[in-house]
Structure formats: C-alpha cells, structure tokens
Coordinates of N, CA and C in Angstrom, one line a residue:
M1 N 0.8 -1.2 0.0 CA 0.0 0.0 0.0 C 0.9 1.2 0.0
K2 N 0.6 2.2 -0.9 CA 1.3 3.4 -0.9 C 0.4 4.6 -0.4
V3 N 1.0 5.3 0.5 CA 0.3 6.5 1.1 C 1.2 7.7 1.0
I4 N 0.5 8.8 1.1 CA 1.2 10.1 1.2 C 0.8 10.7 2.6
G5 N 1.7 10.9 3.5 CA 1.5 11.6 4.7 C 1.5 13.1 4.4
V6 N 0.6 13.8 5.0 CA 0.5 15.3 4.7 C 0.4 16.0 6.0
E7 N 1.2 17.0 6.2 CA 1.1 18.0 7.3 C 0.8 19.3 6.7
L8 N -0.4 19.9 7.1 CA -0.8 21.2 6.6 C -0.3 22.2 7.6
S9 N 0.4 23.2 7.1 CA 1.0 24.2 8.0 C 0.9 25.5 7.2
A10 N 0.1 26.4 7.7 CA -0.1 27.7 7.0 C -0.5 27.5 5.5
N11 N 0.4 27.9 4.6 CA 0.1 27.8 3.2 C 0.8 26.6 2.6
D12 N 1.4 25.8 3.4 CA 2.2 24.7 2.9 C 1.6 23.3 3.2
A13 N 1.9 22.4 2.3 CA 1.6 21.0 2.6 C 2.9 20.2 2.5
N14 N 3.4 19.8 3.7 CA 4.6 19.0 3.7 C 4.2 17.6 3.5
V15 N 4.8 16.9 2.6 CA 4.4 15.5 2.2 C 5.5 14.5 2.3
C16 N 5.1 13.3 2.5 CA 6.1 12.2 2.6 C 5.4 10.9 2.0
L17 N 6.0 10.4 1.0 CA 5.6 9.1 0.3 C 6.1 7.9 1.1
L18 N 5.2 7.0 1.5 CA 5.6 5.8 2.2 C 4.8 4.6 1.7
S19 N 5.5 3.5 1.6 CA 4.8 2.3 1.2 C 5.1 1.1 2.1
L20 N 4.2 0.2 2.2 CA 4.3 -1.0 3.0 C 4.0 -2.1 2.1
D21 N 4.9 -3.0 1.8 CA 4.7 -4.1 0.9 C 5.4 -5.4 1.5
N22 N 4.7 -6.4 1.8 CA 5.3 -7.7 2.3 C 6.0 -7.4 3.6
E23 N 5.4 -6.6 4.5 CA 6.0 -6.3 5.8 C 7.3 -5.5 5.8
L24 N 7.5 -4.8 4.6 CA 8.7 -4.0 4.4 C 8.3 -2.6 4.1
F25 N 8.8 -1.7 4.9 CA 8.6 -0.2 4.6 C 9.6 0.3 3.6
Q26 N 9.1 1.2 2.8 CA 10.0 1.9 1.9 C 9.7 3.3 1.8
V27 N 10.7 4.2 1.7 CA 10.5 5.6 1.5 C 11.0 5.9 0.1
P28 N 10.1 5.7 -0.9 CA 10.5 5.9 -2.3 C 10.8 7.4 -2.5
D29 N 11.7 7.7 -3.5 CA 12.0 9.0 -3.9 C 10.7 9.6 -4.4
C30 N 10.5 10.9 -4.0 CA 9.3 11.6 -4.5 C 9.7 13.0 -4.9
R31 N 9.2 13.5 -6.0 CA 9.7 14.7 -6.5 C 9.1 15.9 -5.7
A32 N 8.1 15.7 -4.9 CA 7.6 16.8 -4.0 C 7.8 16.5 -2.6
R33 N 8.3 17.5 -1.9 CA 8.5 17.4 -0.4 C 7.6 18.4 0.2
K34 N 7.4 19.6 -0.4 CA 6.5 20.6 0.1 C 5.8 21.3 -1.1
I35 N 4.5 21.4 -0.9 CA 3.7 22.0 -2.0 C 3.1 23.3 -1.3
S36 N 3.4 24.4 -1.9 CA 3.0 25.7 -1.3 C 1.9 26.4 -2.1
L37 N 1.1 27.2 -1.4 CA 0.1 28.0 -2.0 C 0.6 29.5 -1.8
P38 N 0.4 30.4 -2.7 CA 0.8 31.8 -2.5 C 0.0 32.4 -1.3
K39 N 0.5 33.4 -0.7 CA -0.2 34.1 0.4 C -1.6 34.5 0.0
N40 N -1.8 35.2 -1.0 CA -3.1 35.6 -1.5 C -3.6 34.7 -2.6
A41 N -3.9 33.5 -2.2 CA -4.2 32.5 -3.2 C -5.6 32.7 -3.9
T42 N -5.6 32.5 -5.2 CA -6.8 32.6 -5.9 C -7.4 31.2 -6.2
S43 N -8.5 31.1 -6.8 CA -9.1 29.8 -7.1 C -8.2 29.1 -8.1
K44 N -7.5 29.8 -8.9 CA -6.6 29.2 -9.9 C -5.4 28.6 -9.2
D45 N -4.9 29.2 -8.1 CA -3.8 28.7 -7.3 C -4.3 27.4 -6.6
L46 N -5.5 27.4 -6.1 CA -6.0 26.2 -5.4 C -6.2 25.1 -6.4
R47 N -6.7 25.3 -7.6 CA -6.8 24.3 -8.6 C -5.4 23.7 -9.0
Y48 N -4.4 24.6 -9.0 CA -3.1 24.1 -9.3 C -2.5 23.2 -8.2
F49 N -2.8 23.6 -7.0 CA -2.4 22.8 -5.8 C -3.1 21.4 -5.9
Q50 N -4.3 21.4 -6.2 CA -5.1 20.1 -6.3 C -4.5 19.3 -7.5
A51 N -4.3 19.9 -8.6 CA -3.8 19.2 -9.8 C -2.4 18.6 -9.5
T52 N -1.6 19.3 -8.7 CA -0.3 18.8 -8.3 C -0.4 17.4 -7.6
F53 N -1.4 17.4 -6.6 CA -1.6 16.2 -5.9 C -2.2 15.1 -6.8
V54 N -3.1 15.5 -7.7 CA -3.7 14.5 -8.6 C -2.5 13.8 -9.5
K55 N -1.6 14.6 -9.9 CA -0.5 14.1 -10.7 C 0.4 13.2 -9.8
L56 N 0.6 13.5 -8.5 CA 1.3 12.6 -7.6 C 0.6 11.3 -7.5
V57 N -0.7 11.3 -7.4 CA -1.5 10.1 -7.3 C -1.3 9.2 -8.5
Q58 N -1.4 9.8 -9.7 CA -1.3 9.1 -10.9 C 0.1 8.5 -11.1
D59 N 1.1 9.3 -10.9 CA 2.5 8.9 -11.1 C 3.0 7.9 -10.1
Y60 N 2.6 8.0 -8.9 CA 3.1 7.1 -7.9 C 2.1 6.0 -7.4
K61 N 1.0 6.0 -8.1 CA -0.1 5.1 -7.8 C -0.5 5.0 -6.3
I62 N -0.8 6.2 -5.8 CA -1.1 6.4 -4.4 C -2.5 5.9 -4.1
E63 N -2.7 5.3 -2.9 CA -4.0 4.8 -2.5 C -4.7 5.7 -1.6
K64 N -3.9 6.4 -0.7 CA -4.6 7.2 0.3 C -3.7 8.4 0.7
F65 N -4.3 9.5 1.1 CA -3.7 10.6 1.7 C -4.0 10.5 3.2
V66 N -2.9 10.6 4.0 CA -3.1 10.6 5.5 C -2.8 12.0 6.0
V67 N -3.8 12.8 6.4 CA -3.6 14.2 6.8 C -3.6 14.2 8.3
R68 N -2.6 14.8 8.9 CA -2.6 15.0 10.3 C -3.7 16.0 10.7
E69 N -4.6 15.6 11.6 CA -5.7 16.5 12.0 C -5.2 17.7 12.8
R70 N -5.9 18.9 12.5 CA -5.5 20.1 13.3 C -6.8 20.5 14.0
P71 N -6.6 21.1 15.2 CA -7.8 21.6 15.9 C -8.5 22.7 15.2
M72 N -9.8 22.8 15.4 CA -10.5 23.9 14.7 C -10.5 25.2 15.5
K73 N -10.3 25.1 16.8 CA -10.1 26.3 17.6 C -9.1 26.1 18.7
G74 N -8.7 27.1 19.3 CA -7.7 27.0 20.4 C -6.3 27.5 19.9
K75 N -5.3 27.4 20.8 CA -4.0 27.9 20.5 C -3.4 27.3 19.3
F76 N -3.6 26.0 19.0 CA -3.0 25.4 17.8 C -3.9 25.2 16.7
A77 N -4.9 26.0 16.6 CA -6.0 25.8 15.6 C -5.4 26.1 14.2
G78 N -5.9 25.3 13.2 CA -5.5 25.5 11.8 C -6.2 26.8 11.3
G79 N -5.5 27.3 10.3 CA -6.1 28.5 9.6 C -7.0 28.2 8.5
A80 N -7.7 29.2 8.0 CA -8.6 29.1 6.9 C -8.0 28.5 5.7
V81 N -6.8 28.9 5.3 CA -6.2 28.4 4.1 C -5.9 26.9 4.3
G82 N -5.5 26.5 5.5 CA -5.2 25.1 5.7 C -6.4 24.2 5.5
F83 N -7.6 24.7 5.9 CA -8.8 24.0 5.7 C -9.2 23.9 4.3
K84 N -8.9 25.0 3.5 CA -9.1 25.0 2.1 C -8.2 23.9 1.4
L85 N -7.0 23.8 1.8 CA -6.1 22.8 1.3 C -6.6 21.4 1.6
E86 N -7.0 21.2 2.8 CA -7.6 19.9 3.2 C -8.8 19.5 2.4
A87 N -9.7 20.5 2.1 CA -10.8 20.2 1.3 C -10.4 19.9 -0.1
A88 N -9.4 20.6 -0.6 CA -8.9 20.3 -2.0 C -8.4 18.9 -2.1
L89 N -7.8 18.4 -1.0 CA -7.3 17.0 -1.0 C -8.5 16.0 -1.0
E90 N -9.4 16.3 -0.1 CA -10.6 15.4 0.1 C -11.4 15.3 -1.2
L91 N -11.4 16.3 -2.0 CA -12.2 16.3 -3.2 C -11.6 15.6 -4.4
I92 N -10.4 15.1 -4.3 CA -9.7 14.4 -5.4 C -10.3 13.0 -5.5
Q93 N -10.7 12.7 -6.7 CA -11.4 11.4 -6.9 C -10.3 10.3 -7.1
D94 N -10.8 9.1 -6.8 CA -10.0 7.9 -7.0 C -8.9 7.7 -5.9
V95 N -8.9 8.6 -4.9 CA -8.0 8.4 -3.7 C -8.7 8.8 -2.5
E96 N -8.6 8.0 -1.4 CA -9.2 8.3 -0.2 C -8.3 9.2 0.7
T97 N -9.0 10.2 1.4 CA -8.3 11.0 2.3 C -8.7 10.7 3.7
V98 N -7.7 10.4 4.5 CA -7.9 10.0 5.9 C -7.4 11.1 6.8
I99 N -8.2 11.6 7.7 CA -7.8 12.6 8.7 C -7.5 11.8 10.0
M100 N -6.2 11.9 10.4 CA -5.8 11.1 11.6 C -5.4 12.1 12.7
A101 N -6.0 11.8 13.9 CA -5.7 12.6 15.1 C -4.2 12.4 15.5
P102 N -3.6 13.5 16.0 CA -2.2 13.3 16.5 C -2.1 12.3 17.6
T103 N -3.1 12.1 18.5 CA -3.0 11.1 19.5 C -3.0 9.7 19.0
A104 N -3.8 9.5 17.9 CA -3.8 8.2 17.2 C -2.5 7.9 16.6
I105 N -1.9 8.9 16.0 CA -0.6 8.7 15.4 C 0.5 8.3 16.4
K106 N 0.5 9.1 17.5 CA 1.4 8.8 18.6 C 1.2 7.4 19.2
E107 N 0.0 7.0 19.3 CA -0.3 5.7 19.9 C 0.2 4.6 19.0
A108 N -0.1 4.7 17.7 CA 0.4 3.7 16.7 C 1.9 3.6 16.7
I109 N 2.6 4.8 16.8 CA 4.1 4.7 16.8 C 4.6 4.2 18.1
K110 N 3.9 4.5 19.2 CA 4.3 3.9 20.5 C 4.2 2.4 20.5
R111 N 3.2 1.8 19.9 CA 3.0 0.4 19.9 C 3.9 -0.3 18.9
N112 N 4.2 0.4 17.8 CA 5.1 -0.1 16.7 C 6.1 0.9 16.4
P113 N 7.2 1.0 17.1 CA 8.2 2.1 16.9 C 8.8 2.0 15.5
V114 N 9.2 3.1 14.9 CA 9.9 3.1 13.7 C 11.2 2.4 13.8
P115 N 11.4 1.4 12.9 CA 12.6 0.6 13.0 C 14.0 1.2 12.8
V116 N 14.0 2.4 12.2 CA 15.2 3.1 12.0 C 15.1 4.6 12.5
P117 N 16.2 5.2 12.9 CA 16.1 6.6 13.3 C 15.7 7.4 12.1
F118 N 14.9 8.5 12.4 CA 14.4 9.4 11.3 C 15.5 9.9 10.4
A119 N 16.6 10.2 11.0 CA 17.7 10.8 10.2 C 18.2 9.9 9.1
E120 N 18.0 8.6 9.3 CA 18.5 7.6 8.3 C 17.5 7.4 7.2
T121 N 16.3 8.0 7.2 CA 15.3 7.8 6.2 C 15.6 8.6 4.9
G122 N 16.5 9.6 5.0 CA 16.8 10.4 3.8 C 15.8 11.5 3.6
L123 N 14.9 11.7 4.5 CA 13.9 12.8 4.5 C 14.4 14.0 5.1
K124 N 13.8 15.2 4.8 CA 14.2 16.4 5.5 C 13.4 16.5 6.8
I125 N 13.9 17.3 7.7 CA 13.4 17.3 9.1 C 11.9 17.9 9.0
F126 N 11.6 18.8 8.1 CA 10.3 19.3 8.0 C 9.2 18.3 7.6
Q127 N 9.7 17.2 7.1 CA 8.8 16.1 6.6 C 8.5 15.1 7.7
Q128 N 9.0 15.3 8.9 CA 8.9 14.3 9.9 C 7.4 14.1 10.4
I129 N 6.7 15.1 10.5 CA 5.3 15.0 10.9 C 4.5 14.3 9.9
A130 N 4.7 14.6 8.6 CA 4.1 13.9 7.5 C 4.4 12.4 7.5
F131 N 5.7 12.1 7.7 CA 6.2 10.7 7.8 C 5.5 10.0 9.0
D132 N 5.4 10.7 10.1 CA 4.8 10.0 11.3 C 3.3 9.7 11.0
A133 N 2.6 10.7 10.3 CA 1.2 10.4 10.0 C 1.1 9.2 9.1
A134 N 1.9 9.1 8.0 CA 1.8 8.0 7.1 C 2.2 6.7 7.8
Y135 N 3.3 6.7 8.6 CA 3.7 5.5 9.3 C 2.6 5.1 10.3
G136 N 2.1 6.0 11.1 CA 1.1 5.7 12.1 C -0.1 5.1 11.4
Y137 N -0.5 5.7 10.3 CA -1.7 5.1 9.6 C -1.4 3.7 9.1
L138 N -0.3 3.4 8.5 CA 0.0 2.1 8.1 C 0.1 1.1 9.2
M139 N 0.6 1.5 10.4 CA 0.6 0.6 11.5 C -0.8 0.4 12.1
K140 N -1.6 1.5 12.1 CA -2.9 1.4 12.6 C -3.7 0.4 11.7
D141 N -3.6 0.6 10.4 CA -4.3 -0.2 9.4 C -3.9 -1.7 9.5
K142 N -2.6 -1.9 9.7 CA -2.0 -3.2 9.7 C -2.3 -4.0 11.0
Y143 N -2.2 -3.3 12.1 CA -2.3 -4.0 13.4 C -3.5 -3.6 14.2
E144 N -4.5 -3.0 13.5 CA -5.8 -2.7 14.1 C -5.7 -2.0 15.5
I145 N -5.0 -0.9 15.6 CA -4.8 -0.2 16.9 C -6.1 0.6 17.1

C-alpha cells in the first residue's frame, strides 16, 4: 500500500511518500516534499495545488492521503487556508483522504516504533510530521490499533 502523509501548515503541505509491501517499509523518492500556495491564493492557485496532488496520485499510484488533523479552535488551531487545502485533497477522486488525530498517530508509533532513526530515512526534518502520519496510519491499518 502506498500512502502520502500530509502535514498542513499555514500555506504549505509537507508531504512524505511511504509504502508498505510484504512487511517491508520503503520511503521511495518523491519529486515533491513541500507544496505551497501563495499568500493571497486565488481559485486558480487552489486548482493548481489540487492538480499537483492528482499528478502525484497518478505517477506514484497512491491509494490514500493521510492528513494530520488540526484543531478547529484554540491555541494550535488551523487557519482558513489550511482547511481549504484539506478540502482540496478530500475532493480528489480515486483516492481516499484519511484525517488522523495526533493522539492516534502517537499511539500507533508507540506500539510499533519506527525501526530506523528518522535521520536515516533520507527525508528532510520538516517532513517528519508527514512521515509520522503515514507510518502511524499504516501501523494502525495493519495492526488494528
């Protein structure tokens, strides 16, 4: 199963491609690490953002997006643009978008720790939350946490 972990932060979507096949995790090379939207984004910019993800789905044969959930209110609440980006992902056809709570991600990783240190994955540090979301989902899906 191939998934893309997504962390939405302000106008950016940090992404990490992760696959699980025959009990083996792989972090395949992916041409996108961060997909950004301009500050004053128009509907054309939002369509471009969505089309970029559609192309990733087609090229890498992605089955699911795993988006780390953000609170709607409070100190760490997500902004309006972030929720637009989330909706753009959810509206992409032929791929399911899963919103996963940070507590569920942490629980999955706690029960099934990542077998290698993050530094050895070859990913950038800003991709760690997206990686954790994808890994947590695959562990949750595989081991029914």
